[in-house]
Every structure is written in structure tokens, then in C-alpha cells.
Amino acid sequence: MPITLSQRFDRDIMSLRIIATGGTFDKHYFPLDGSLGFGASVLPEALARARLTEPCEFQSLMAIDSLDMQDHHRQQILAACKSAPESRIVIVHGTDTMCDTAAVLASATLGKTIVLTGAMVPYAIAGSDAMFNLGSAITAASLSAPGVWIVMHAQVFAWNAVRKNRAAGIFERSD
Amino acid sequence: MPITLSQRFDRDIMSLRIIATGGTFDKHYFPLDGSLGFGASVLPEALARARLTEPCEFQSLMAIDSLDMQDHHRQQILAACKSAPESRIVIVHGTDTMCDTAAVLASATLGKTIVLTGAMVPYAIAGSDAMFNLGSAITAASLSAPGVWIVMHAQVFAWNAVRKNRAAGIFERSD
Amino acid sequence: MPITLSQRFDRDIMSLRIIATGGTFDKHYFPLDGSLGFGASVLPEALARARLTEPCEFQSLMAIDSLDMQDHHRQQILAACKSAPESRIVIVHGTDTMCDTAAVLASATLGKTIVLTGAMVPYAIAGSDAMFNLGSAITAASLSAPGVWIVMHAQVFAWNAVRKNRAAGIFERSD
Amino acid sequence: MPITLSQRFDRDIMSLRIIATGGTFDKHYFPLDGSLGFGASVLPEALARARLTEPCEFQSLMAIDSLDMQDHHRQQILAACKSAPESRIVIVHGTDTMCDTAAVLASATLGKTIVLTGAMVPYAIAGSDAMFNLGSAITAASLSAPGVWIVMHAQVFAWNAVRKNRAAGIFERSD
């Protein structure tokens, strides 16, 4: 069962950081060449739209397609999680290598609740799942134990029990 | 801590029903008279957009502003929850009297996980929190113990520990 | 036939003013009480989205439902048209009494091309006709002779040959 | 000056065909591979949103990026214009080679009013100019003499007096 509200330290509830690392969620359309790429993160707008009442810190760490991530990018994300004063962190990430970053974070045993999420359709495009997944992820971060979790299409997966099924465009249990 | 995935029965995870009862979430604009009111529910479209992988049953029970709800409406919602085969239910509801319906459901001690959610801005209007709250609510329903919960702006409240602050347009703890 | 481009004075082409007066086009949703009303005009954002290459001056004159317009409001609009240095003006206006304002403007015989337009669905609401009508109106303003015109759903009406059919939510010829 | 309404034959006003040929206007996002491409045309939805009162015929002729157009594609478009019973035609087309198709159509001297338009941002993406340009184009088609015209960002260009400035993403006079 989830930890009831009376068991949480107030400071703990309020202790949430959202880290943007790019991914489909944050892609923009560039009219001059018709490409999809990165500009300013959409997360500030998305978070304002969510009408959050608890303070949350937003950090724009990088803006990269996760297929282009190399180990140093994942180490950067790990460093940001380590140095974050917050005990609950939501990382918006490309879906293609989300599991790889999750593994790096889990191996560090940070004792924080870290949730990775993303989107299959950019926030900026009609029919996006971005806001839905963001709501899922922030809620999962408030209810889940310390550890590393992947949250997509309303499902919460332990980091080591999930894979992306690229052909179907979904995440599924791998255990 | 949340129930870990290995402790859940697979059938249990898949056992989700979404019940639409109206509220701001589902309001439409009517051009001929400039009013906001109800038409077909937006939930089927919203759920498709969420790209859910687990089956969920959608039920369009009523379409009413919760300020117009009378006891018989709440009894109808209770009856729908009782007869639902699913053990996890998300009810999309107007925010103004969501706590009143929650109290009716809780008094029946159904042994199911029931989450009520809604929106401050209709799904059909720019800047809506509808998809964010729907993602929160479905995730909370999968992680929370049997009982009645209210989920708004990513926060999960026990039914008897929350009230709507109408002046601020938020839900806050009342204990 | 329209005046060919080579017959226009360059300064004339560039001489466009957009005047916001309110109307459904510019209505916003207010979450605290669920009402539709006015805030900052959407026109600057709409005009940026149109990717105009010719300079156009934007003037936020008033923000009022045209059912609430009194004669002094229409006189204000007339005064703005008179004092505008531009020879082509598009006025975004509520549809309900657009014809009344058009008559006031026409009686002044300003020698400018003045186009009134609006929307049946607010710019901020899914499925809006606002951008479509704005494009129609600006184009009609560039092609039409001096006079007062009403442009809705891609049709261009002389000010004295049109009425709003409120039951059907359309504009139709009245001659 | 434009042809006044009383000078038009009623049947003539109502004689409009919209031909979809693809282009950025009609591009969709494909989540499985993150690409932009073609599916069902957005034009039926866009036209419904425009709340047109005059009948217009919609024809989905092809769905192609205009950079991929070869001469046989343009001949197909010409054939469609020739066989159309309507005297006014709006062609939704990719912006990159819109001028090339315009030249092919103009050389055939069809005696119809043909307007080509498109979008710099797909209809399906936030901030699109698609609806604005569609409104412009349909209005230009109703006001312009027989001939071939290009309408983008509210400007009406004769087919032989315009080019696309690809670096700036705009259309400008070339005479």
C-alpha cells in the first residue's frame, strides 16, 4: 500500500525535481527545413498547465534524442540526480534508451525515488501523450519507494523489469 | 511503499474501469449560443491518446456539472462502482462536489481502489490539465490500496483528508 | 477583377491595421468560475502564427462581447478607423452585432478598406474557425475596394447586403 | 476592384473545389519511427472547422512532399483541374515547388481561378499557419479573376511574379 500522507515528512512531499534531457517529448518542428529537433524545453509550460500546488524545481539539463546519448550523457544525468537536494526526481527522457539510463542510475543506489518518463508523440503535436505521461510520472514519484522506475502509458515498471518494444512503440515487462 | 509488481495478480493489474460522469473535464463549447455544456464524452479520445497497453473498460454514466448533482446521481455512481467487475476504477467528475461523491463511495466500503479526478480547464480548451490529471489518476489507481482517493494536480489524497479550495481552484489537505 | 499587384502602391500594400474589439474570437476560459471572458488579446499570437511578411499594426481597442456594445463603443471603433494612418483595416469583432458596427463605419465614408471578421468558436478552443477567418479577412482587405465588408467562413459580403442568421450561426446575404 | 457580389452568377460562387496534393500542410507524425509523412488528409477536418456555407467539393488527389514531385505529378494535377466542373479551385500543395506546378497550370490557360496554397507548419502541429492560409486561399479564389495565383501568409501573388525564399521560409515577389 502507498505510504499514507500522515507518514510523510512535509518537506519530503515538497521535494520534487523535474529534469529535462530531451527526447520526443520535447521535440519542436523547425519550419525552414521541416525537421524535428530541440529548442527551449516545453516542460515549464507543461508544468504550469498541470497547476501543481507543491513546489517543484525544474532543471533543463540537456536536449538530446536518446538514440544519440553516449555514456557521458548518462553520467551527467546521474551527477544531476546525485547533487539534487530533492528526494524525488522525474526525468523526461527519450524512450529509445530510457532503460539504459535507468540502469546507470540504479547502479548508483542513490536512495532517491527516480522516475523516468517520455512521450511517443511530441508535446507540440496533436494527440500527444506527453501531459498524460507527465502526470503519471509525477504521481508515481510521490507514491513509489526509493529506487528507479520507468513510467509510460500509466504503467509503473521497476527499472530492471522492463524493455521498450520498438516495433509496437510500447514498454512491456521483461521479467 | 507501493505494492511491488511481483505481488500483484496479472488479472488485477488489467482490471480497470473509467467512468465518465461529466464535470469541467468533459465540457464542450456550443457555438450557436456560446455556452459550455455536454456532448459526447472526450474520454474515448483521451484514452486512445494515452496509448494504454492494459485493457480498460470505459463507461459513460452521466454528463453533469457536479454542482447540479443530487443524491440520486451519487447513488448511481455508487451502483456503477458496485456492479463493476473491475477492482480499480477511475471516475472523471466535476471538481466542485467531488468530495461529496467520494464520501458516498467510501461509506459503502467496496473493497475496490476508486480514484476520482477531474479538470480545472476542459479537455477541449487550450492549456487543459485534463490529460495530466487522467494520467495521474490511472497511475494512482494502479498503485493505491483499496479505498477512495482524490487525485488532482498530481497529488493523491485520501477521501476524508481533502477539500476543494474554490477560491484558489485547488485541492488541499483538510486534516 | 482584383487590382493586380503592379497597380498597387507599395506603401498601400503594407498599410494594414488589425483592431481587436473582443468577441468570441478573443474569449478565454477562466478556471476559477468556469466562465468565458476576456483577458489579453490572442491576436498578437495569432498574427505571429500567420507568418506575415508585410508589416501590420495591431491595436487592442476594447474587449467586449458585441451583445454588450452600445453606441459609444461603435463610435470608438469609428474614431480608431478615422485616425488610423493605414488604408486597410481588419476589425476582429463579436459576430452578433458586427453588422451594426459595419453600418456605423459605412455611414462615415472613410475611403478606406475596412473588413470586419470574428469567430464562432474562440481561438483558444479546439476546432476554432478563428485563424481561418483571420486569413480570409486579411486577404479580403488586400483585394477589396474601399468600403466596409464583412468576412466570415470565407465569404466576403458588402456591409449592407448581409445579416447574421443566429439560429444557424452563419452569415448570409440579405439582399 | 473585386467583382461585386451582384455581378457573380450564384452558381459560380458555389463552384469551388479543394484539391489535396500533400505538402507540409498535410503531414502527420508517425510515433513508431518519429518521422513526418502522410496519412489521411487533414483537409476534410479543416474544411469542417471553417464552417463553410457554400458547397465545396474535396478531392484527395495525392499525398506527396513537393520536393518529390516529378513532371507526371504536376500533369496529374493539371488533368484534375481540367476535368473539374468547378470554376474556382484551391490546391493545397507543398511550398517548395508550388511555383513549378503553378507554371504548368498557367501554361494550359484553363480559364479557371486556381489558387495554390500550403503551410510552413503542419496542420497537426502547434502554431500551424495551415488554417490561416486555407482561409486566405479560399477567399482569394472567390475574389480573383481567372488565372493561377499563389496565396501564402495572406498575400496573393500572380503565378509568374513570385518565388519561394527558402532561406527565409517566405514567398516574395520576383518581378
mmCIF file of C-alpha atoms in Angstrom, chain C residues 5-6 11 14 16 21 48 63 74 95-96 104 106-108 113 118 126 132 134 136 141-142 148 151 160 166:
data_model
loop_
_atom_site.group_PDB
_atom_site.id
_atom_site.type_symbol
_atom_site.label_atom_id
_atom_site.label_comp_id
_atom_site.label_asym_id
_atom_site.label_seq_id
_atom_site.Cartn_x
_atom_site.Cartn_y
_atom_site.Cartn_z
ATOM 1 C CA LEU C 5 -0.239 43.787 -57.848
ATOM 2 C CA SER C 6 1.525 46.094 -60.273
ATOM 3 C CA ARG C 11 3.109 51.624 -49.327
ATOM 4 C CA MET C 14 1.905 47.474 -46.421
ATOM 5 C CA LEU C 16 -2.690 47.291 -42.693
ATOM 6 C CA THR C 21 -12.557 44.714 -30.118
ATOM 7 C CA ALA C 48 2.724 35.727 -35.322
ATOM 8 C CA ALA C 63 -12.518 43.552 -25.285
ATOM 9 C CA ARG C 74 -19.121 51.694 -32.066
ATOM 10 C CA THR C 95 -20.432 38.247 -34.599
ATOM 11 C CA ASP C 96 -23.757 39.135 -33.019
ATOM 12 C CA VAL C 104 -21.800 52.942 -38.407
ATOM 13 C CA ALA C 106 -20.021 52.775 -43.668
ATOM 14 C CA SER C 107 -22.026 55.905 -42.926
ATOM 15 C CA ALA C 108 -18.780 57.757 -42.270
ATOM 16 C CA THR C 113 -10.996 49.258 -46.971
ATOM 17 C CA GLY C 118 -14.858 37.212 -35.983
ATOM 18 C CA ALA C 126 -10.367 23.097 -30.130
ATOM 19 C CA PHE C 132 -9.318 30.604 -40.906
ATOM 20 C CA LEU C 134 -8.417 35.922 -39.868
ATOM 21 C CA SER C 136 -9.788 35.315 -45.066
ATOM 22 C CA ALA C 141 -8.652 43.514 -47.057
ATOM 23 C CA SER C 142 -5.781 43.375 -49.537
ATOM 24 C CA VAL C 148 -16.919 48.218 -45.439
ATOM 25 C CA VAL C 151 -15.886 38.366 -43.999
ATOM 26 C CA ASN C 160 -25.359 46.379 -46.401
ATOM 27 C CA ARG C 166 -28.314 33.463 -35.358
#
